[in-house]
XYZ file of C-alpha atoms in Angstrom:
592
model
C -62.545 -37.070 6.497
C -63.178 -35.470 3.138
C -66.469 -36.203 1.448
C -66.746 -38.282 -1.728
C -67.884 -35.184 -3.625
C -64.792 -33.322 -2.677
C -62.550 -36.210 -3.684
C -64.298 -36.798 -7.009
C -64.392 -33.171 -8.087
C -60.931 -32.378 -6.916
C -62.159 -29.273 -5.070
C -59.978 -28.688 -2.050
C -61.686 -28.857 1.294
C -62.751 -25.544 2.780
C -61.534 -24.675 6.252
C -64.031 -24.847 9.053
C -65.270 -21.682 10.671
C -62.682 -20.188 12.989
C -59.812 -22.164 11.437
C -57.057 -20.283 9.546
C -56.543 -21.234 5.929
C -53.683 -23.678 5.469
C -50.786 -22.688 3.234
C -49.939 -24.915 0.351
C -46.720 -26.879 0.636
C -43.626 -24.884 -0.271
C -45.078 -21.407 0.443
C -43.735 -21.148 3.982
C -40.266 -22.518 3.089
C -40.134 -20.097 0.163
C -40.932 -17.154 2.411
C -38.341 -18.370 4.886
C -35.749 -18.573 2.090
C -36.653 -15.030 1.012
C -36.173 -13.734 4.554
C -32.821 -15.496 4.815
C -31.762 -14.068 1.438
C -32.727 -10.541 2.503
C -30.841 -10.985 5.763
C -27.740 -12.193 3.940
C -27.853 -9.249 1.522
C -28.274 -6.786 4.384
C -25.303 -8.339 6.186
C -23.180 -8.009 3.032
C -24.271 -4.382 2.684
C -23.267 -3.626 6.271
C -19.854 -5.244 5.781
C -19.243 -3.346 2.527
C -20.270 -0.069 4.142
C -17.920 -0.755 7.040
C -14.990 -1.719 4.810
C -15.458 0.795 1.965
C -17.775 3.696 2.748
C -16.634 4.417 6.307
C -12.927 4.828 5.425
C -13.818 6.898 2.357
C -16.102 9.068 4.456
C -13.315 9.583 6.978
C -10.999 10.658 4.151
C -13.513 13.286 2.996
C -13.981 14.382 6.615
C -10.220 14.773 7.089
C -9.814 16.743 3.856
C -12.246 19.354 5.213
C -10.284 19.857 8.423
C -7.458 22.327 9.005
C -5.547 19.497 10.664
C -1.928 20.334 10.026
C 0.088 18.664 12.822
C -3.192 17.459 14.380
C -5.491 14.540 13.772
C -8.695 15.442 11.849
C -11.086 14.766 14.715
C -9.052 16.986 17.065
C -9.887 20.105 15.018
C -13.325 21.803 15.283
C -15.238 23.089 12.282
C -14.835 22.495 8.565
C -12.878 24.365 5.912
C -11.777 24.175 2.283
C -8.339 25.572 3.093
C -6.584 22.317 2.215
C -7.953 22.377 -1.329
C -7.349 26.129 -1.598
C -3.702 25.699 -0.636
C -3.240 22.838 -3.087
C -4.842 24.612 -6.042
C -3.066 27.892 -5.330
C 0.405 26.362 -5.061
C 2.846 25.568 -7.837
C 3.315 22.162 -6.226
C 0.029 20.903 -7.648
C 1.042 21.745 -11.216
C 4.402 20.017 -10.746
C 2.880 16.899 -9.180
C 0.057 16.795 -11.765
C 2.506 17.176 -14.653
C 4.796 14.467 -13.262
C 1.795 12.184 -12.738
C 0.518 12.827 -16.269
C 3.909 12.118 -17.853
C 4.425 9.055 -15.656
C 0.986 7.562 -16.340
C 0.963 8.257 -20.080
C 4.546 7.030 -20.502
C 3.875 3.877 -18.486
C 0.699 3.047 -20.411
C 2.271 3.711 -23.828
C 5.363 1.626 -23.081
C 3.402 -1.254 -21.571
C 0.852 -1.063 -24.401
C 3.445 -1.235 -27.192
C 5.253 -4.171 -25.576
C 2.155 -6.126 -24.532
C 0.308 -5.682 -27.850
C 3.413 -6.781 -29.732
C 3.893 -9.823 -27.487
C 0.194 -10.750 -27.588
C 0.190 -10.588 -31.389
C 3.415 -12.574 -31.707
C 2.529 -15.289 -29.207
C -1.159 -15.660 -30.126
C -1.201 -14.933 -33.874
C 2.149 -16.008 -35.329
C 4.401 -19.042 -35.570
C 7.207 -17.468 -33.512
C 9.603 -20.180 -32.278
C 10.210 -20.735 -28.569
C 6.711 -19.628 -27.564
C 6.513 -22.128 -24.681
C 9.592 -20.594 -23.054
C 9.275 -16.944 -24.041
C 5.594 -16.437 -23.180
C 5.944 -17.515 -19.506
C 9.210 -15.559 -19.247
C 7.502 -12.294 -20.195
C 4.998 -12.913 -17.359
C 7.790 -13.302 -14.778
C 7.336 -9.770 -13.314
C 4.012 -11.012 -11.889
C 6.077 -12.949 -9.348
C 8.188 -9.887 -8.455
C 6.751 -7.378 -5.952
C 6.961 -3.791 -7.202
C 9.359 -2.878 -4.389
C 11.750 -5.672 -5.363
C 11.468 -4.708 -9.041
C 12.396 -1.107 -8.237
C 15.380 -2.187 -6.114
C 16.521 -4.582 -8.827
C 16.520 -1.813 -11.445
C 18.347 0.560 -9.069
C 21.120 -2.021 -8.835
C 21.071 -2.917 -12.542
C 20.876 0.581 -14.042
C 22.668 2.880 -11.612
C 25.453 4.747 -13.456
C 28.209 3.721 -11.019
C 28.205 -0.075 -11.365
C 24.875 -1.172 -12.865
C 25.484 -3.727 -15.653
C 22.734 -2.304 -17.890
C 23.929 1.291 -17.451
C 27.571 0.312 -18.074
C 26.671 -1.703 -21.186
C 24.573 1.132 -22.660
C 27.332 3.659 -22.015
C 29.993 1.452 -23.639
C 27.882 0.537 -26.663
C 26.065 3.802 -27.350
C 27.914 6.406 -25.298
C 24.711 7.311 -23.461
C 24.492 7.493 -19.667
C 21.345 6.213 -17.953
C 19.858 7.988 -14.945
C 17.465 5.539 -13.336
C 16.564 8.136 -10.664
C 14.468 10.130 -13.110
C 11.008 10.319 -14.641
C 12.076 8.263 -17.695
C 13.579 5.687 -15.314
C 10.292 5.480 -13.407
C 8.384 5.054 -16.685
C 10.744 2.338 -17.895
C 10.421 0.200 -14.762
C 6.670 0.770 -14.307
C 6.036 0.033 -17.988
C 7.869 -3.289 -17.815
C 6.079 -4.087 -14.563
C 2.704 -3.426 -16.223
C 3.314 -5.680 -19.255
C 2.136 -9.004 -17.698
C -1.243 -7.625 -16.603
C -1.928 -6.073 -19.994
C -0.728 -9.166 -21.841
C -3.118 -11.394 -19.873
C -6.016 -9.087 -20.787
C -5.050 -8.777 -24.454
C -3.950 -12.323 -25.260
C -7.515 -13.780 -25.468
C -8.561 -10.894 -27.742
C -5.844 -11.701 -30.264
C -6.243 -15.473 -29.866
C -9.981 -15.385 -30.697
C -9.668 -13.070 -33.695
C -10.852 -14.924 -36.798
C -8.073 -15.003 -39.403
C -10.632 -14.950 -42.240
C -10.806 -11.160 -41.911
C -7.083 -10.907 -42.624
C -7.338 -13.428 -45.443
C -10.090 -11.376 -47.080
C -7.894 -8.284 -46.869
C -4.928 -10.210 -48.274
C -7.050 -11.417 -51.193
C -7.783 -7.763 -51.945
C -4.030 -7.121 -52.198
C -3.389 -5.585 -48.769
C 0.063 -6.188 -47.311
C 0.822 -7.309 -43.732
C 1.241 -3.774 -42.402
C -1.989 -2.588 -44.031
C -3.899 -5.646 -42.757
C -2.600 -5.085 -39.241
C -3.383 -1.365 -39.282
C -6.821 -1.581 -40.914
C -8.134 -4.978 -39.780
C -6.418 -6.399 -36.694
C -5.969 -3.249 -34.625
C -9.501 -1.843 -35.214
C -11.087 -5.172 -34.246
C -8.961 -5.477 -31.102
C -9.210 -1.793 -30.176
C -12.027 -2.209 -27.594
C -9.914 -4.714 -25.649
C -6.819 -2.541 -26.011
C -8.709 0.553 -24.839
C -10.204 -1.241 -21.828
C -6.814 -2.636 -20.796
C -5.241 0.802 -21.218
C -7.842 2.506 -19.026
C -7.356 -0.093 -16.301
C -3.582 0.357 -16.488
C -4.080 4.124 -16.121
C -5.768 3.473 -12.768
C -3.006 1.060 -11.743
C -0.297 3.544 -12.755
C -2.043 6.359 -10.861
C -1.929 4.355 -7.643
C 1.563 2.888 -8.169
C 3.700 3.874 -5.215
C 6.807 1.725 -4.762
C 8.428 2.460 -8.129
C 7.895 6.269 -8.101
C 8.898 6.433 -4.436
C 12.162 4.476 -4.730
C 13.231 5.941 -8.080
C 11.727 9.435 -7.849
C 11.815 10.636 -4.256
C 15.661 10.690 -3.960
C 15.643 13.526 -6.540
C 12.351 15.044 -5.273
C 10.296 13.796 -8.236
C 6.799 13.326 -6.838
C 3.603 11.926 -8.332
C 0.227 11.942 -6.554
C 0.758 8.652 -4.715
C 4.225 9.516 -3.408
C 3.068 13.047 -2.540
C 0.329 11.649 -0.289
C 2.849 9.442 1.499
C 5.360 12.294 1.779
C 2.721 14.519 3.393
C 1.982 11.823 5.980
C 5.551 10.675 6.637
C 7.840 13.594 5.717
C 11.557 13.549 6.593
C 10.918 16.318 9.144
C 8.369 14.139 10.931
C 5.734 16.950 10.856
C 2.802 15.287 9.129
C 0.143 17.339 7.335
C -2.950 15.140 7.595
C -5.348 17.610 5.979
C -3.258 18.165 2.873
C -2.570 14.437 2.508
C -6.331 13.784 2.611
C -7.014 16.506 0.043
C -4.429 15.017 -2.324
C -6.051 11.637 -1.705
C -9.488 12.976 -2.699
C -8.057 14.346 -5.950
C -6.463 10.978 -6.684
C -9.759 9.164 -6.022
C -11.612 11.520 -8.390
C -9.058 10.906 -11.155
C -9.358 7.164 -10.646
C -13.166 7.326 -10.720
C -13.055 9.025 -14.115
C -10.758 6.334 -15.506
C -12.884 3.546 -13.996
C -16.000 5.053 -15.619
C -14.254 5.124 -19.007
C -13.073 1.534 -18.481
C -16.572 0.284 -17.667
C -17.996 2.051 -20.699
C -15.388 0.407 -22.911
C -16.159 -3.054 -21.549
C -19.933 -2.547 -21.925
C -19.588 -1.645 -25.599
C -17.132 -4.402 -26.468
C -19.953 -6.698 -27.677
C -20.282 -4.503 -30.766
C -16.881 -5.757 -31.924
C -17.380 -9.498 -31.401
C -15.813 -11.305 -34.334
C -15.729 -14.943 -33.220
C -18.491 -17.264 -34.266
C -18.908 -20.953 -33.688
C -19.220 -21.920 -37.344
C -16.223 -21.899 -39.600
C -13.841 -20.353 -37.066
C -10.174 -21.380 -37.317
C -7.049 -19.872 -35.830
C -4.286 -20.409 -38.376
C -1.039 -18.701 -37.264
C 0.519 -15.961 -39.361
C 3.847 -17.112 -40.775
C 6.777 -14.834 -39.994
C 9.012 -16.307 -42.692
C 12.433 -14.678 -42.828
C 11.533 -12.434 -39.871
C 11.362 -15.365 -37.428
C 14.990 -15.208 -36.314
C 15.216 -11.391 -35.930
C 11.911 -11.252 -34.030
C 12.700 -14.114 -31.649
C 16.110 -12.530 -31.044
C 14.468 -9.210 -30.196
C 11.972 -10.833 -27.802
C 14.750 -12.830 -26.134
C 16.774 -9.637 -25.719
C 13.774 -7.972 -24.059
C 13.410 -10.859 -21.598
C 17.116 -10.735 -20.755
C 17.422 -6.963 -20.328
C 14.048 -6.245 -18.723
C 13.741 -9.237 -16.415
C 16.708 -11.595 -16.178
C 19.551 -9.079 -15.733
C 17.834 -7.030 -12.956
C 16.939 -10.194 -11.023
C 20.447 -11.627 -11.437
C 21.884 -8.285 -10.300
C 19.882 -8.305 -7.088
C 20.941 -11.909 -6.398
C 24.580 -10.994 -7.117
C 24.427 -7.966 -4.800
C 22.948 -10.092 -2.019
C 26.148 -12.190 -2.096
C 28.640 -9.301 -2.115
C 30.045 -7.307 0.858
C 29.550 -3.995 -0.994
C 28.155 -2.712 -4.274
C 30.266 -3.921 -7.186
C 29.597 -4.742 -10.846
C 28.964 -8.307 -11.968
C 32.209 -9.882 -13.141
C 34.703 -12.657 -12.670
C 36.836 -10.413 -10.472
C 34.197 -10.378 -7.780
C 33.612 -14.123 -7.549
C 36.117 -14.479 -4.726
C 34.229 -12.045 -2.489
C 30.847 -13.787 -2.766
C 29.461 -15.181 0.468
C 26.253 -15.751 2.422
C 27.185 -13.155 5.038
C 24.272 -10.870 4.149
C 21.792 -13.731 4.526
C 23.355 -14.645 7.878
C 23.009 -11.037 8.985
C 19.319 -10.778 8.159
C 18.427 -14.224 9.511
C 20.171 -13.496 12.804
C 18.346 -10.179 13.033
C 15.559 -10.703 15.614
C 13.391 -8.063 13.961
C 13.324 -10.122 10.749
C 11.742 -13.096 12.500
C 9.071 -10.834 13.914
C 8.503 -9.170 10.520
C 8.375 -12.524 8.743
C 5.777 -13.857 11.182
C 3.741 -10.660 10.744
C 3.968 -10.947 6.956
C 2.791 -14.554 6.927
C -0.011 -13.886 9.428
C -1.232 -10.860 7.469
C -1.114 -12.730 4.157
C -2.860 -15.831 5.563
C -5.691 -13.958 7.274
C -6.127 -11.527 4.383
C -6.362 -14.365 1.862
C -8.827 -16.324 4.008
C -11.111 -13.370 4.796
C -11.001 -12.115 1.207
C -11.813 -15.530 -0.272
C -14.732 -16.026 2.133
C -16.223 -12.560 1.664
C -15.613 -12.662 -2.097
C -17.489 -15.977 -2.362
C -20.325 -14.525 -0.294
C -20.488 -11.406 -2.466
C -20.294 -13.400 -5.713
C -23.183 -15.624 -4.564
C -25.234 -12.515 -3.753
C -24.484 -11.154 -7.219
C -25.495 -14.305 -9.087
C -28.334 -15.513 -6.837
C -29.365 -12.501 -4.748
C -31.482 -10.547 -7.203
C -31.140 -6.855 -7.965
C -30.113 -5.900 -4.446
C -27.320 -8.461 -4.451
C -26.128 -7.204 -7.831
C -26.210 -3.615 -6.547
C -23.997 -4.622 -3.615
C -21.613 -6.329 -6.004
C -21.414 -3.171 -8.123
C -20.843 -1.110 -4.969
C -17.673 -3.055 -4.251
C -16.331 -1.846 -7.606
C -15.824 1.524 -5.916
C -12.705 0.124 -4.244
C -11.039 -0.060 -7.675
C -11.095 3.741 -7.706
C -9.408 4.062 -4.292
C -5.615 3.880 -4.745
C -3.866 1.757 -2.145
C -2.001 4.690 -0.598
C -5.296 6.590 -0.221
C -7.008 3.527 1.236
C -4.179 3.269 3.754
C -4.708 6.918 4.762
C -8.479 6.419 5.119
C -8.101 3.291 7.253
C -5.450 5.025 9.367
C -7.773 7.937 10.213
C -10.775 5.683 10.777
C -9.121 3.480 13.395
C -7.418 6.375 15.107
C -10.946 7.720 15.603
C -12.970 4.580 16.347
C -12.581 3.016 19.807
C -11.542 -0.309 18.271
C -8.093 -1.451 19.499
C -6.604 -2.523 16.154
C -4.241 0.390 15.434
C -0.623 -0.749 15.642
C -1.582 -4.424 15.250
C -1.554 -6.752 12.270
C -5.352 -6.598 12.202
C -5.535 -3.050 10.889
C -3.383 -4.120 7.923
C -5.546 -7.225 7.424
C -8.688 -5.051 7.321
C -7.154 -2.634 4.805
C -5.794 -5.381 2.533
C -9.061 -7.336 2.670
C -10.898 -4.192 1.570
C -8.415 -3.747 -1.270
C -8.676 -7.291 -2.632
C -12.410 -8.086 -2.165
C -13.496 -6.556 -5.525
C -10.856 -8.466 -7.479
C -11.525 -11.737 -5.653
C -15.309 -11.507 -5.973
C -15.053 -10.961 -9.724
C -12.817 -13.993 -10.121
C -15.351 -16.161 -8.261
C -18.373 -14.597 -9.982
C -16.969 -15.666 -13.353
C -16.836 -19.291 -12.160
C -20.393 -19.131 -10.758
C -21.768 -17.725 -14.006
C -20.294 -20.692 -15.861
C -22.313 -23.189 -13.778
C -25.447 -24.552 -15.415
C -28.531 -23.752 -13.303
C -29.829 -27.188 -14.211
C -27.351 -28.758 -11.804
C -28.980 -26.965 -8.883
C -32.495 -27.661 -10.159
C -31.760 -31.400 -10.253
C -30.706 -31.261 -6.621
C -33.867 -29.408 -5.579
C -36.130 -31.756 -7.560
C -34.467 -34.640 -5.739
C -35.631 -33.132 -2.443
C -32.422 -31.417 -1.329
C -32.657 -28.088 0.474
C -30.932 -24.967 -0.767
C -28.231 -25.374 1.867
C -27.618 -28.940 0.755
C -27.482 -27.917 -2.911
C -24.934 -25.227 -2.081
C -22.851 -27.576 0.039
C -22.991 -30.633 -2.232
C -23.220 -29.075 -5.715
C -22.166 -25.410 -5.947
C -19.284 -25.276 -3.466
C -17.398 -28.332 -4.848
C -17.653 -26.964 -8.404
C -16.458 -23.477 -7.487
C -13.856 -24.649 -4.933
C -10.901 -24.598 -7.414
C -11.581 -20.940 -8.240
C -11.942 -20.025 -4.556
C -8.662 -21.797 -3.852
C -6.943 -19.960 -6.684
C -8.364 -16.651 -5.451
C -6.982 -17.401 -1.986
C -3.527 -18.076 -3.419
C -3.639 -14.970 -5.631
C -4.485 -12.736 -2.653
C -1.802 -14.402 -0.527
C 0.853 -13.759 -3.187
C -0.135 -10.102 -3.604
C -0.401 -9.400 0.126
C 3.207 -10.516 0.624
C 4.583 -7.546 -1.326
C 2.000 -4.827 -0.602
C 3.978 -1.712 0.383
C 1.915 1.524 0.567
C -0.792 0.206 2.901
C 1.621 -1.648 5.193
C 4.004 1.313 5.227
C 1.325 3.787 6.324
C -0.168 1.431 8.927
C 3.069 -0.054 10.261
C 4.462 0.361 13.746
C 7.137 -1.398 15.764
C 4.718 -4.269 16.493
C 3.301 -4.973 13.019
C 6.220 -4.320 10.634
C 6.392 -6.587 7.610
C 9.260 -7.786 5.441
C 8.511 -5.265 2.691
C 8.530 -2.397 5.232
C 11.907 -3.628 6.515
C 13.167 -3.569 2.933
C 11.941 0.005 2.524
C 13.674 1.061 5.745
C 16.943 -0.590 4.714
C 16.963 1.334 1.451
C 15.760 4.684 2.743
C 17.530 4.883 6.095
C 20.798 2.935 5.900
C 21.167 2.449 2.108
C 22.608 -0.984 2.912
C 21.939 -2.482 -0.510
C 23.734 -5.836 0.009
C 21.611 -6.735 3.041
C 18.549 -5.134 1.429
C 19.154 -7.328 -1.632
C 19.278 -10.450 0.530
C 15.959 -9.445 2.085
C 14.561 -8.711 -1.378
C 15.611 -12.168 -2.593
C 13.777 -13.700 0.386
C 10.633 -11.730 -0.456
C 11.020 -12.617 -4.134
C 11.283 -16.321 -3.285
C 8.105 -16.227 -1.171
C 6.205 -14.358 -3.889
C 7.542 -16.536 -6.717
C 6.523 -19.759 -4.956
C 3.034 -18.341 -4.344
C 2.590 -17.222 -7.962
C 3.925 -20.546 -9.232
C 1.384 -22.351 -7.052
C -1.411 -20.112 -8.352
C -0.460 -20.890 -11.959
C -0.104 -24.588 -11.153
C -3.584 -24.721 -9.623
C -4.953 -22.785 -12.589
C -3.396 -25.304 -14.977
C -4.810 -28.243 -13.021
C -8.236 -26.604 -13.045
C -8.289 -26.549 -16.853
C -6.902 -30.047 -17.393
């Protein structure tokens, strides 16, 4: 027993000779928690290295091999011949020029449309906003492959309704199989993503700045040019840089619209080197082109991150006195709403209706009353009785389900490491950002080489596609979940710990339920995007793991059977549209 002196003075008892000093309560559990945290961070680092660094390293390894007609690891020694051949050929200049024109044209077109729509929907009293705003986001539910096919059917000069209407009204013939055609479709496809990024910027802009300019006698055009655009420029610049990266890696649209007339950009050139019509793949040159594409993307990602870091200098929203009064369009309301409605019809509705119409016809024919008698469900019967479709549909669903589940789990793990794992956890989170700079077609090449080399039996199965898609979507998913975790008040967790709950209990009873809606939405977002992913599935596909989107590609490229291809595209569109609708529905429920 302790002595009275010890109790009265409060001096802790000293250990007897030969006895180890006793740790105060909480020290050992804290050390145990630290060891667990370090172990978790190390495990995350190993997984990231396996998913990101190993494939990228294999791509660099392959680019330094003279592996024409051979796999990289079957060739001894290293060489720079692949890069020498690329830089000494006129092909590089042609591909680089096409890529530059395609990327700049896509970004400019998408930027003009999305900035205009964001300003109109978020800053003005334009009528019909509740219908028009969701309609402009409709391409989010359309896979890029389906969008390209829809525009081929809608704007081909033979019987495309858009091409025929333009020729009759303006006397101008449209060639959708051209660089301008690629820019048009890719620009429209990029509008929803840019609009989502820009809409909050315009919505939060304090109208008092415009009112001050108006009081000084500035007109609407002057106010927009000298007040609105400069204040929103950081957001516009960041969105533009991100769209540059997306346009650089875009494959389906340039491949379907450009390759028939031998118009190649970097992404389609990589795929053409791996799967040429002659069947003689050039693995070394494809890898070298892939390295160049990664370097270009890294530059754009660096510019994007710099823009987002400096955006705080342009914050214009304060809590006191802020009000968002809409700008009145006055006599311009009717012309502007007519113009926006025309955009929705021409850019979105007509191409989708054309692909549905073609799926019901026995052969390609223009939309009209004369063709109503020939409409039938024969094309749908043909694809649903095709045994390969059932196999492809099962593969597609399995790949999407497993990819969404693995991505959501790993993204939650990585987001927790970022917000609660200290500097090392944050460094791992930043490391995953490297995947943004790896275009999907290049990632497919890297994963292909890696699993042809490693003695892991996943090549030719659905699992190699699951691994590649999980790698592709982890950075996006982890950032979605990290945002939700950062919004949680740390006091909620502290209350649980003060009440005697362990860290595991706090996570299970407090953190996970609060972040569950975002994890669920991330899962649905990944599922919807995995359904229509073409470049990765195309490069990694075989007879056993073909997906619906690969079947669609084969129907267009090999047999040019557009009626049956349209029926398959409508099926893929329906699956994607339901998934995107469910994502938006869950997002709405989360905020209500």
